[in-house]
């Protein structure tokens, strides 16, 4: 049977190609398949549901015991989009994301380069501090952080949002582990050729680190899109409001449930599109990036 | 200056390109400021040609400017600004929409971006005054003679212990019971003339709620149990059951918690029976807050909800209930009588505002028709507001008097009569009750903490049919006493 | 040639350049992470008005926090959160990883699908889940249960289930990415090991126990500590779902801190609670680091 034939070429996992001849293993393989399909449903259903529910009007949503809407009226969606001026929030989110992602790659990358390759005297102390901040969630000191941002007059600006992504211990660790795997000979050779510290980073390290760059870029893009607490405190009420800031502010504004759901739906679209396009790179990257952790 | 210096120093250590980007970003506002100043100066020069006395140049930021989705309200508000600019050419008005929320307020004040005048919640004065976050406007109000015009009890709510006043009421409110007429009609709860028969007592609420639920499937009553608003609404029920003093003011600056009285326990038992015996509540009271309650009422998912006269736009304009399908009656009576909580939604002023700015902002309230005066512009402001309400399908009804001077009250009454768009019979019992003795101010002490404790009990009794009400109220009483002792000192 | 004469000086210059390369990033760390932490410690000893310190009050803020009527509930809940996140949050990704490894059809699709919740903005998913857990007929899960002839259930309103359900939503969100990491580890196991085991007569379950589990043990330890740390960050789920209820059944320490800081405007009290949480985390991390180091030696 074609279903089981393919198991003969199976390269990884507990069930080996030779196992599949046994009926018991065949049944097991089928059960696993079914369980996996169920997991897919569980994973995807909430997003699908918010899409369907967004078509309902408020009366239908609060009263009807249904999953599917009565009709698929795009003008309702468009109405909410325009009423809340989502075009503007999308633009602002884009500005935030680009800056955040650039900062995440540049600053965390450079620091990891220092920890993994340069290892100047005393770097262990700095590394220790960075590792400890991995353990202590930033949210505990958000009040004090906000006070600092005010102190240097950077409130209501994208700058603190961008730079906040340049100090992420987790990504430093990802970079560091990857950099440590780069063959030392290449770096030695570059050094003998007279390359400076920064030149080595740009000419040797970065081209060799494409997979991890993709991982951090994608991680930081989705994280920046989803980030809301600091942006909310810094940007709320300005013309720089991002999609997530708007979504978070609904908790205090009497807004009907369907509008909130539609806003949530709008907030899900961009990451879903990115994911649909780059799914291969994202899933491969997410696995390979942290594989040595 | 100092801030800029620090920021420059810090930027200097960062990469040059990025710091350059930073300074342009910072330079931009300064530029606009200058431009604005020049415009003001020109305006002023023009004004000085006609006006004889020299007026100070003032800029005020208006936090109550409507949210950008409310196009109609913005048009009305822009009208206020235009009128105001004619009357006060020396003042520059800057719209600066700010929706008060506890988690953004302090960051905003800290960064110096607090609007000159902004709208807040009835829950906030004590806390904001204690933190020094808002301006003392006693002197400005005194000079205008507004202090005596303010409803004395509302003035107390906006004052500190020394009698200094920190806010101006936007609207007064008294709680009542809002009813969805469509559901009453569907359940046949109408009299011979076709008017809905509205509940008079809490037992009526339970019985009618049951009739409505049986007939329509919609819930009878929305009860809140998500946040402090739950305890806020519950205090009305407790008073009706005879627990008229949930917090006792000892007179020496200390307070005694009185949540575990037999009357209060009886009130909570009644709430419990609404869920487990009558089963007339919405599916999940623990997800209901002030805003969702109006959604349930407005969309016909529930027939009754405790709401105030200043929130009539919520079920109608926001949630789509036709304007003639909203009725309002007094808070139902219980074995202990009938009480309605009343208070005021305040405007506050930035702690950094100068007296000139505060006065300019108070002038603006006159143009909006929210001040205790009946000048031409003030009446025009009231009319513009009422007209917008009619256009948006919001009932135009009498406000609860936050100002008590007669000329203001007369002007307001005539505007309401002119624009009236509802059958006043649907609101009669509410106005009768709020004109009577049954008004009750919020409990003294640390009220928000009391609400929090009561809300926890509500959550427990609404999720557990076996909950021991007396024990839970005792626990809440002990907790609240602990809070009172640590806030005001032990007895 | 000259370099050979003074290697020490050259070394120093290189150190300096290296530090300069790292400096901008370190400044960012100092500004966004380290200084706020220290500032927090300072604030915790002061009474405050807005963000300004008013007077040194010693341990008064800590005393207030420890005697707060909601503190014990939040503290106890933390243990419950930790327990459930170990039961659910720790094992589910492992199981997902193992199961998907054992498929040959649609494998790429499965990997993608389980990872998908991870890229959804957490705020949007919290709103969505709150409608899933609605008690009564119109809640999404109750609609589904109703179709199967069950329910309606109370979901989050049943205090026994509030925390486990919150952990389930968190696991739903994050399990995919952890599972992918496990999968990559499993894929790197040498086929020879399995073949040798098979020759020794090991069945499928035995192979999982003796080969798969030990090979992902190392990464699992890291994931475990990250899991526990993330428990201390739980804030928005209980806040938006049930505002910490019913009757404090899901209130978390971070939520309490948020309340002190942003609802009561009591910065000093908020700071002292977050210092307490930091102390707990430092102790946990210390234990973890010591444990792993001993293992390595």
mmCIF file with all atom_site columns, C-alpha atoms in Angstrom, chain A residues 130-138 169, chain C residues 225-226 229-230 232-233 278 281-282 284-286 288-289:
data_model
loop_
_atom_site.group_PDB
_atom_site.id
_atom_site.type_symbol
_atom_site.label_atom_id
_atom_site.label_alt_id
_atom_site.label_comp_id
_atom_site.label_asym_id
_atom_site.label_entity_id
_atom_site.label_seq_id
_atom_site.pdbx_PDB_ins_code
_atom_site.Cartn_x
_atom_site.Cartn_y
_atom_site.Cartn_z
_atom_site.occupancy
_atom_site.B_iso_or_equiv
_atom_site.pdbx_formal_charge
_atom_site.auth_seq_id
_atom_site.auth_comp_id
_atom_site.auth_asym_id
_atom_site.auth_atom_id
_atom_site.pdbx_PDB_model_num
ATOM 1  C CA . UNK A 1 130 ? 23.836 39.034 29.735 1.00 0.00 ? 130 UNK A CA 1
ATOM 2  C CA . UNK A 1 131 ? 23.088 35.438 30.717 1.00 0.00 ? 131 UNK A CA 1
ATOM 3  C CA . UNK A 1 132 ? 21.521 36.572 33.972 1.00 0.00 ? 132 UNK A CA 1
ATOM 4  C CA . UNK A 1 133 ? 19.249 38.971 32.147 1.00 0.00 ? 133 UNK A CA 1
ATOM 5  C CA . UNK A 1 134 ? 17.994 35.959 30.220 1.00 0.00 ? 134 UNK A CA 1
ATOM 6  C CA . UNK A 1 135 ? 16.660 34.707 33.524 1.00 0.00 ? 135 UNK A CA 1
ATOM 7  C CA . UNK A 1 136 ? 14.949 37.885 34.682 1.00 0.00 ? 136 UNK A CA 1
ATOM 8  C CA . UNK A 1 137 ? 11.966 38.975 32.638 1.00 0.00 ? 137 UNK A CA 1
ATOM 9  C CA . UNK A 1 138 ? 12.132 42.569 31.495 1.00 0.00 ? 138 UNK A CA 1
ATOM 10 C CA . UNK A 1 169 ? 19.849 38.024 25.648 1.00 0.00 ? 169 UNK A CA 1
ATOM 11 C CA . UNK C 2 225 ? 14.197 26.206 33.247 1.00 0.00 ? 225 UNK C CA 1
ATOM 12 C CA . UNK C 2 226 ? 12.922 28.527 30.519 1.00 0.00 ? 226 UNK C CA 1
ATOM 13 C CA . UNK C 2 229 ? 10.919 31.366 34.250 1.00 0.00 ? 229 UNK C CA 1
ATOM 14 C CA . UNK C 2 230 ? 8.089  32.009 31.823 1.00 0.00 ? 230 UNK C CA 1
ATOM 15 C CA . UNK C 2 232 ? 6.728  34.049 36.538 1.00 0.00 ? 232 UNK C CA 1
ATOM 16 C CA . UNK C 2 233 ? 5.950  36.300 33.600 1.00 0.00 ? 233 UNK C CA 1
ATOM 17 C CA . UNK C 2 278 ? 13.629 38.684 40.853 1.00 0.00 ? 278 UNK C CA 1
ATOM 18 C CA . UNK C 2 281 ? 14.241 33.835 39.870 1.00 0.00 ? 281 UNK C CA 1
ATOM 19 C CA . UNK C 2 282 ? 17.878 34.429 40.778 1.00 0.00 ? 282 UNK C CA 1
ATOM 20 C CA . UNK C 2 284 ? 16.065 29.251 40.747 1.00 0.00 ? 284 UNK C CA 1
ATOM 21 C CA . UNK C 2 285 ? 18.586 30.183 38.085 1.00 0.00 ? 285 UNK C CA 1
ATOM 22 C CA . UNK C 2 286 ? 21.441 29.705 40.503 1.00 0.00 ? 286 UNK C CA 1
ATOM 23 C CA . UNK C 2 288 ? 19.891 25.432 37.678 1.00 0.00 ? 288 UNK C CA 1
ATOM 24 C CA . UNK C 2 289 ? 23.316 26.713 36.722 1.00 0.00 ? 289 UNK C CA 1
#
